[in-house]
Amino acid sequence: DRKRFMMAAILLAVIGTGLAIIHPAINAFALMSLGIPSVILLIHEIKRVKNLRVYRLGIRCASMWLVAVFCWINDRLLCEAWSSINFPYLHGLWHVFIFIASYTACVLFAYFSVKEEKPDQKATLKYWPRNDFELGIPYVSIKSHDKDLNEI
């Protein structure tokens, strides 16, 4: 149920933000816990999709999230070990990977939302700068009644 998921995510975000005021380290774990149900929902959605382009982007998104979590856990648990060999970059890598995963998830869920809630509109996954290069920047193009909504 999408509404129940949304309410649970909002509740966890509010609790996490409140805990951040009391103890900032708890905020990191609270916000990270929002990723787990999001990835589960993403996996559920990409299993249903028939478009291979969307499926491949979903796999890349989930993979980026796993790599980001791996970097974050290593940074949290083994920070001194990595610093002792002059490699303090895992936290920065976490930011890069979580940005890529988050942006990609936003694009995918926008695509799923249009497909589910607006079946009369045509959602198409495209890439910038070249649409035939799937490692570009993804975005969703929406067409309705032969009118391109990107041009409005």
PDB file of C-alpha atoms in Angstrom:
ATOM      1  CA  ASP A   1       0.000   0.000   0.000  1.00  0.00           C
ATOM      2  CA  ARG A   2       1.663   3.188  -1.230  1.00  0.00           C
ATOM      3  CA  LYS A   3      -0.126   5.492   1.228  1.00  0.00           C
ATOM      4  CA  ARG A   4       0.963   3.399   4.225  1.00  0.00           C
ATOM      5  CA  PHE A   5       4.540   3.362   2.935  1.00  0.00           C
ATOM      6  CA  MET A   6       4.492   7.147   2.486  1.00  0.00           C
ATOM      7  CA  MET A   7       3.171   7.703   6.014  1.00  0.00           C
ATOM      8  CA  ALA A   8       5.792   5.350   7.490  1.00  0.00           C
ATOM      9  CA  ALA A   9       8.566   7.155   5.586  1.00  0.00           C
ATOM     10  CA  ILE A  10       7.354  10.559   6.802  1.00  0.00           C
ATOM     11  CA  LEU A  11       7.092   9.314  10.389  1.00  0.00           C
ATOM     12  CA  LEU A  12      10.613   7.880  10.280  1.00  0.00           C
ATOM     13  CA  ALA A  13      11.957  11.126   8.780  1.00  0.00           C
ATOM     14  CA  VAL A  14      10.333  13.230  11.528  1.00  0.00           C
ATOM     15  CA  ILE A  15      11.640  10.925  14.260  1.00  0.00           C
ATOM     16  CA  GLY A  16      15.093  10.909  12.659  1.00  0.00           C
ATOM     17  CA  THR A  17      15.164  14.683  12.467  1.00  0.00           C
ATOM     18  CA  GLY A  18      14.078  14.976  16.106  1.00  0.00           C
ATOM     19  CA  LEU A  19      16.791  12.546  17.153  1.00  0.00           C
ATOM     20  CA  ALA A  20      19.337  14.556  15.173  1.00  0.00           C
ATOM     21  CA  ILE A  21      18.774  17.456  17.538  1.00  0.00           C
ATOM     22  CA  ILE A  22      19.340  15.232  20.565  1.00  0.00           C
ATOM     23  CA  HIS A  23      22.141  13.038  19.192  1.00  0.00           C
ATOM     24  CA  PRO A  24      23.419  13.697  15.640  1.00  0.00           C
ATOM     25  CA  ALA A  25      24.938  10.216  15.174  1.00  0.00           C
ATOM     26  CA  ILE A  26      21.484   8.648  15.546  1.00  0.00           C
ATOM     27  CA  ASN A  27      20.280  10.759  12.611  1.00  0.00           C
ATOM     28  CA  ALA A  28      22.645   8.992  10.235  1.00  0.00           C
ATOM     29  CA  PHE A  29      21.235   5.583  11.157  1.00  0.00           C
ATOM     30  CA  ALA A  30      17.629   6.821  11.079  1.00  0.00           C
ATOM     31  CA  LEU A  31      18.034   8.318   7.602  1.00  0.00           C
ATOM     32  CA  MET A  32      19.866   5.226   6.363  1.00  0.00           C
ATOM     33  CA  SER A  33      16.942   3.091   7.529  1.00  0.00           C
ATOM     34  CA  LEU A  34      14.713   4.922   5.009  1.00  0.00           C
ATOM     35  CA  GLY A  35      16.787   3.437   2.224  1.00  0.00           C
ATOM     36  CA  ILE A  36      15.871  -0.153   3.042  1.00  0.00           C
ATOM     37  CA  PRO A  37      12.118   0.092   2.346  1.00  0.00           C
ATOM     38  CA  SER A  38      12.843   2.324  -0.659  1.00  0.00           C
ATOM     39  CA  VAL A  39      15.128  -0.281  -2.230  1.00  0.00           C
ATOM     40  CA  ILE A  40      12.610  -3.046  -1.469  1.00  0.00           C
ATOM     41  CA  LEU A  41       9.903  -1.014  -3.213  1.00  0.00           C
ATOM     42  CA  LEU A  42      12.261  -0.316  -6.127  1.00  0.00           C
ATOM     43  CA  ILE A  43      13.019  -4.021  -6.543  1.00  0.00           C
ATOM     44  CA  HIS A  44       9.293  -4.804  -6.441  1.00  0.00           C
ATOM     45  CA  GLU A  45       8.607  -2.191  -9.130  1.00  0.00           C
ATOM     46  CA  ILE A  46      11.437  -3.235 -11.475  1.00  0.00           C
ATOM     47  CA  LYS A  47      10.227  -6.840 -11.329  1.00  0.00           C
ATOM     48  CA  ARG A  48       6.886  -5.637 -12.756  1.00  0.00           C
ATOM     49  CA  VAL A  49       8.249  -3.366 -15.473  1.00  0.00           C
ATOM     50  CA  LYS A  50       8.373  -4.631 -19.048  1.00  0.00           C
ATOM     51  CA  ASN A  51      10.715  -1.941 -20.383  1.00  0.00           C
ATOM     52  CA  LEU A  52      14.299  -3.302 -20.388  1.00  0.00           C
ATOM     53  CA  ARG A  53      15.764   0.196 -20.306  1.00  0.00           C
ATOM     54  CA  VAL A  54      13.902   0.973 -17.066  1.00  0.00           C
ATOM     55  CA  TYR A  55      14.812  -2.449 -15.669  1.00  0.00           C
ATOM     56  CA  ARG A  56      18.532  -1.898 -16.320  1.00  0.00           C
ATOM     57  CA  LEU A  57      18.406   1.559 -14.717  1.00  0.00           C
ATOM     58  CA  GLY A  58      16.673   0.033 -11.685  1.00  0.00           C
ATOM     59  CA  ILE A  59      19.425  -2.578 -11.352  1.00  0.00           C
ATOM     60  CA  ARG A  60      22.100   0.136 -11.615  1.00  0.00           C
ATOM     61  CA  CYS A  61      20.251   2.237  -9.019  1.00  0.00           C
ATOM     62  CA  ALA A  62      20.017  -0.623  -6.503  1.00  0.00           C
ATOM     63  CA  SER A  63      23.681  -1.484  -7.147  1.00  0.00           C
ATOM     64  CA  MET A  64      24.756   2.126  -6.535  1.00  0.00           C
ATOM     65  CA  TRP A  65      22.804   2.127  -3.283  1.00  0.00           C
ATOM     66  CA  LEU A  66      24.530  -1.090  -2.157  1.00  0.00           C
ATOM     67  CA  VAL A  67      27.957   0.335  -3.039  1.00  0.00           C
ATOM     68  CA  ALA A  68      27.098   3.536  -1.140  1.00  0.00           C
ATOM     69  CA  VAL A  69      26.003   1.562   1.927  1.00  0.00           C
ATOM     70  CA  PHE A  70      29.180  -0.519   1.728  1.00  0.00           C
ATOM     71  CA  CYS A  71      31.289   2.670   1.703  1.00  0.00           C
ATOM     72  CA  TRP A  72      29.276   4.170   4.577  1.00  0.00           C
ATOM     73  CA  ILE A  73      29.582   1.057   6.763  1.00  0.00           C
ATOM     74  CA  ASN A  74      33.311   0.798   6.069  1.00  0.00           C
ATOM     75  CA  ASP A  75      33.741   4.484   6.864  1.00  0.00           C
ATOM     76  CA  ARG A  76      31.793   4.173  10.139  1.00  0.00           C
ATOM     77  CA  LEU A  77      33.385   0.948  11.374  1.00  0.00           C
ATOM     78  CA  LEU A  78      36.917   1.101   9.961  1.00  0.00           C
ATOM     79  CA  CYS A  79      37.607   4.832   9.791  1.00  0.00           C
ATOM     80  CA  GLU A  80      40.839   4.628  11.798  1.00  0.00           C
ATOM     81  CA  ALA A  81      42.117   1.665   9.770  1.00  0.00           C
ATOM     82  CA  TRP A  82      41.499   3.479   6.482  1.00  0.00           C
ATOM     83  CA  SER A  83      43.039   6.690   7.866  1.00  0.00           C
ATOM     84  CA  SER A  84      46.159   4.821   9.007  1.00  0.00           C
ATOM     85  CA  ILE A  85      46.895   3.881   5.389  1.00  0.00           C
ATOM     86  CA  ASN A  86      46.112   7.424   4.208  1.00  0.00           C
ATOM     87  CA  PHE A  87      42.781   6.558   2.559  1.00  0.00           C
ATOM     88  CA  PRO A  88      40.178   8.802   4.227  1.00  0.00           C
ATOM     89  CA  TYR A  89      37.960   9.005   1.120  1.00  0.00           C
ATOM     90  CA  LEU A  90      35.164   6.510   1.841  1.00  0.00           C
ATOM     91  CA  HIS A  91      32.857   9.125   3.315  1.00  0.00           C
ATOM     92  CA  GLY A  92      33.263  11.259   0.186  1.00  0.00           C
ATOM     93  CA  LEU A  93      32.644   8.225  -2.032  1.00  0.00           C
ATOM     94  CA  TRP A  94      29.502   7.506  -0.017  1.00  0.00           C
ATOM     95  CA  HIS A  95      28.209  11.004  -0.844  1.00  0.00           C
ATOM     96  CA  VAL A  96      28.893  10.528  -4.567  1.00  0.00           C
ATOM     97  CA  PHE A  97      27.284   7.069  -4.749  1.00  0.00           C
ATOM     98  CA  ILE A  98      24.256   7.979  -2.621  1.00  0.00           C
ATOM     99  CA  PHE A  99      23.674  11.055  -4.799  1.00  0.00           C
ATOM    100  CA  ILE A 100      23.691   8.923  -7.958  1.00  0.00           C
ATOM    101  CA  ALA A 101      21.392   6.315  -6.367  1.00  0.00           C
ATOM    102  CA  SER A 102      19.010   8.958  -4.972  1.00  0.00           C
ATOM    103  CA  TYR A 103      18.705  10.900  -8.215  1.00  0.00           C
ATOM    104  CA  THR A 104      18.193   7.711 -10.204  1.00  0.00           C
ATOM    105  CA  ALA A 105      15.554   6.510  -7.717  1.00  0.00           C
ATOM    106  CA  CYS A 106      13.684   9.815  -8.082  1.00  0.00           C
ATOM    107  CA  VAL A 107      13.663   9.396 -11.878  1.00  0.00           C
ATOM    108  CA  LEU A 108      12.521   5.772 -11.632  1.00  0.00           C
ATOM    109  CA  PHE A 109       9.732   6.497  -9.146  1.00  0.00           C
ATOM    110  CA  ALA A 110       8.561   9.406 -11.335  1.00  0.00           C
ATOM    111  CA  TYR A 111       8.383   6.949 -14.237  1.00  0.00           C
ATOM    112  CA  PHE A 112       6.506   4.367 -12.130  1.00  0.00           C
ATOM    113  CA  SER A 113       4.137   7.036 -10.831  1.00  0.00           C
ATOM    114  CA  VAL A 114       3.175   8.219 -14.320  1.00  0.00           C
ATOM    115  CA  LYS A 115       2.743   4.632 -15.535  1.00  0.00           C
ATOM    116  CA  GLU A 116       0.544   3.715 -12.549  1.00  0.00           C
ATOM    117  CA  GLU A 117      -1.473   6.870 -11.947  1.00  0.00           C
ATOM    118  CA  LYS A 118      -1.700   8.429 -15.423  1.00  0.00           C
ATOM    119  CA  PRO A 119      -2.100   5.571 -17.916  1.00  0.00           C
ATOM    120  CA  ASP A 120      -3.382   7.994 -20.575  1.00  0.00           C
ATOM    121  CA  GLN A 121       0.016   9.723 -20.574  1.00  0.00           C
ATOM    122  CA  LYS A 122       3.115   8.121 -22.051  1.00  0.00           C
ATOM    123  CA  ALA A 123       6.204   8.127 -19.839  1.00  0.00           C
ATOM    124  CA  THR A 124       9.495   7.504 -21.617  1.00  0.00           C
ATOM    125  CA  LEU A 125      12.879   7.085 -19.955  1.00  0.00           C
ATOM    126  CA  LYS A 126      15.488   9.154 -21.777  1.00  0.00           C
ATOM    127  CA  TYR A 127      19.131  10.061 -21.250  1.00  0.00           C
ATOM    128  CA  TRP A 128      20.992  13.322 -21.635  1.00  0.00           C
ATOM    129  CA  PRO A 129      23.148  14.244 -23.583  1.00  0.00           C
ATOM    130  CA  ARG A 130      22.562  11.278 -25.948  1.00  0.00           C
ATOM    131  CA  ASN A 131      19.496   9.104 -25.657  1.00  0.00           C
ATOM    132  CA  ASP A 132      21.321   6.040 -27.031  1.00  0.00           C
ATOM    133  CA  PHE A 133      23.940   6.177 -24.244  1.00  0.00           C
ATOM    134  CA  GLU A 134      22.437   4.644 -21.083  1.00  0.00           C
ATOM    135  CA  LEU A 135      25.170   5.945 -18.790  1.00  0.00           C
ATOM    136  CA  GLY A 136      24.094   9.537 -19.347  1.00  0.00           C
ATOM    137  CA  ILE A 137      21.810  11.498 -17.036  1.00  0.00           C
ATOM    138  CA  PRO A 138      18.366   9.847 -16.952  1.00  0.00           C
ATOM    139  CA  TYR A 139      15.106  11.771 -17.052  1.00  0.00           C
ATOM    140  CA  VAL A 140      11.451  11.047 -17.768  1.00  0.00           C
ATOM    141  CA  SER A 141       9.702  12.507 -20.786  1.00  0.00           C
ATOM    142  CA  ILE A 142       5.906  12.616 -20.542  1.00  0.00           C
ATOM    143  CA  LYS A 143       3.629  12.887 -23.557  1.00  0.00           C
ATOM    144  CA  SER A 144      -0.106  13.432 -23.334  1.00  0.00           C
ATOM    145  CA  HIS A 145      -2.518  13.521 -26.274  1.00  0.00           C
ATOM    146  CA  ASP A 146       0.288  14.063 -28.807  1.00  0.00           C
ATOM    147  CA  LYS A 147       1.575  17.027 -26.802  1.00  0.00           C
ATOM    148  CA  ASP A 148       5.037  16.934 -25.262  1.00  0.00           C
ATOM    149  CA  LEU A 149       4.723  18.082 -21.616  1.00  0.00           C
ATOM    150  CA  ASN A 150       8.467  18.824 -21.520  1.00  0.00           C
ATOM    151  CA  GLU A 151       7.860  21.730 -23.913  1.00  0.00           C
ATOM    152  CA  ILE A 152       5.082  23.356 -21.848  1.00  0.00           C
TER     153      ILE A 152
END
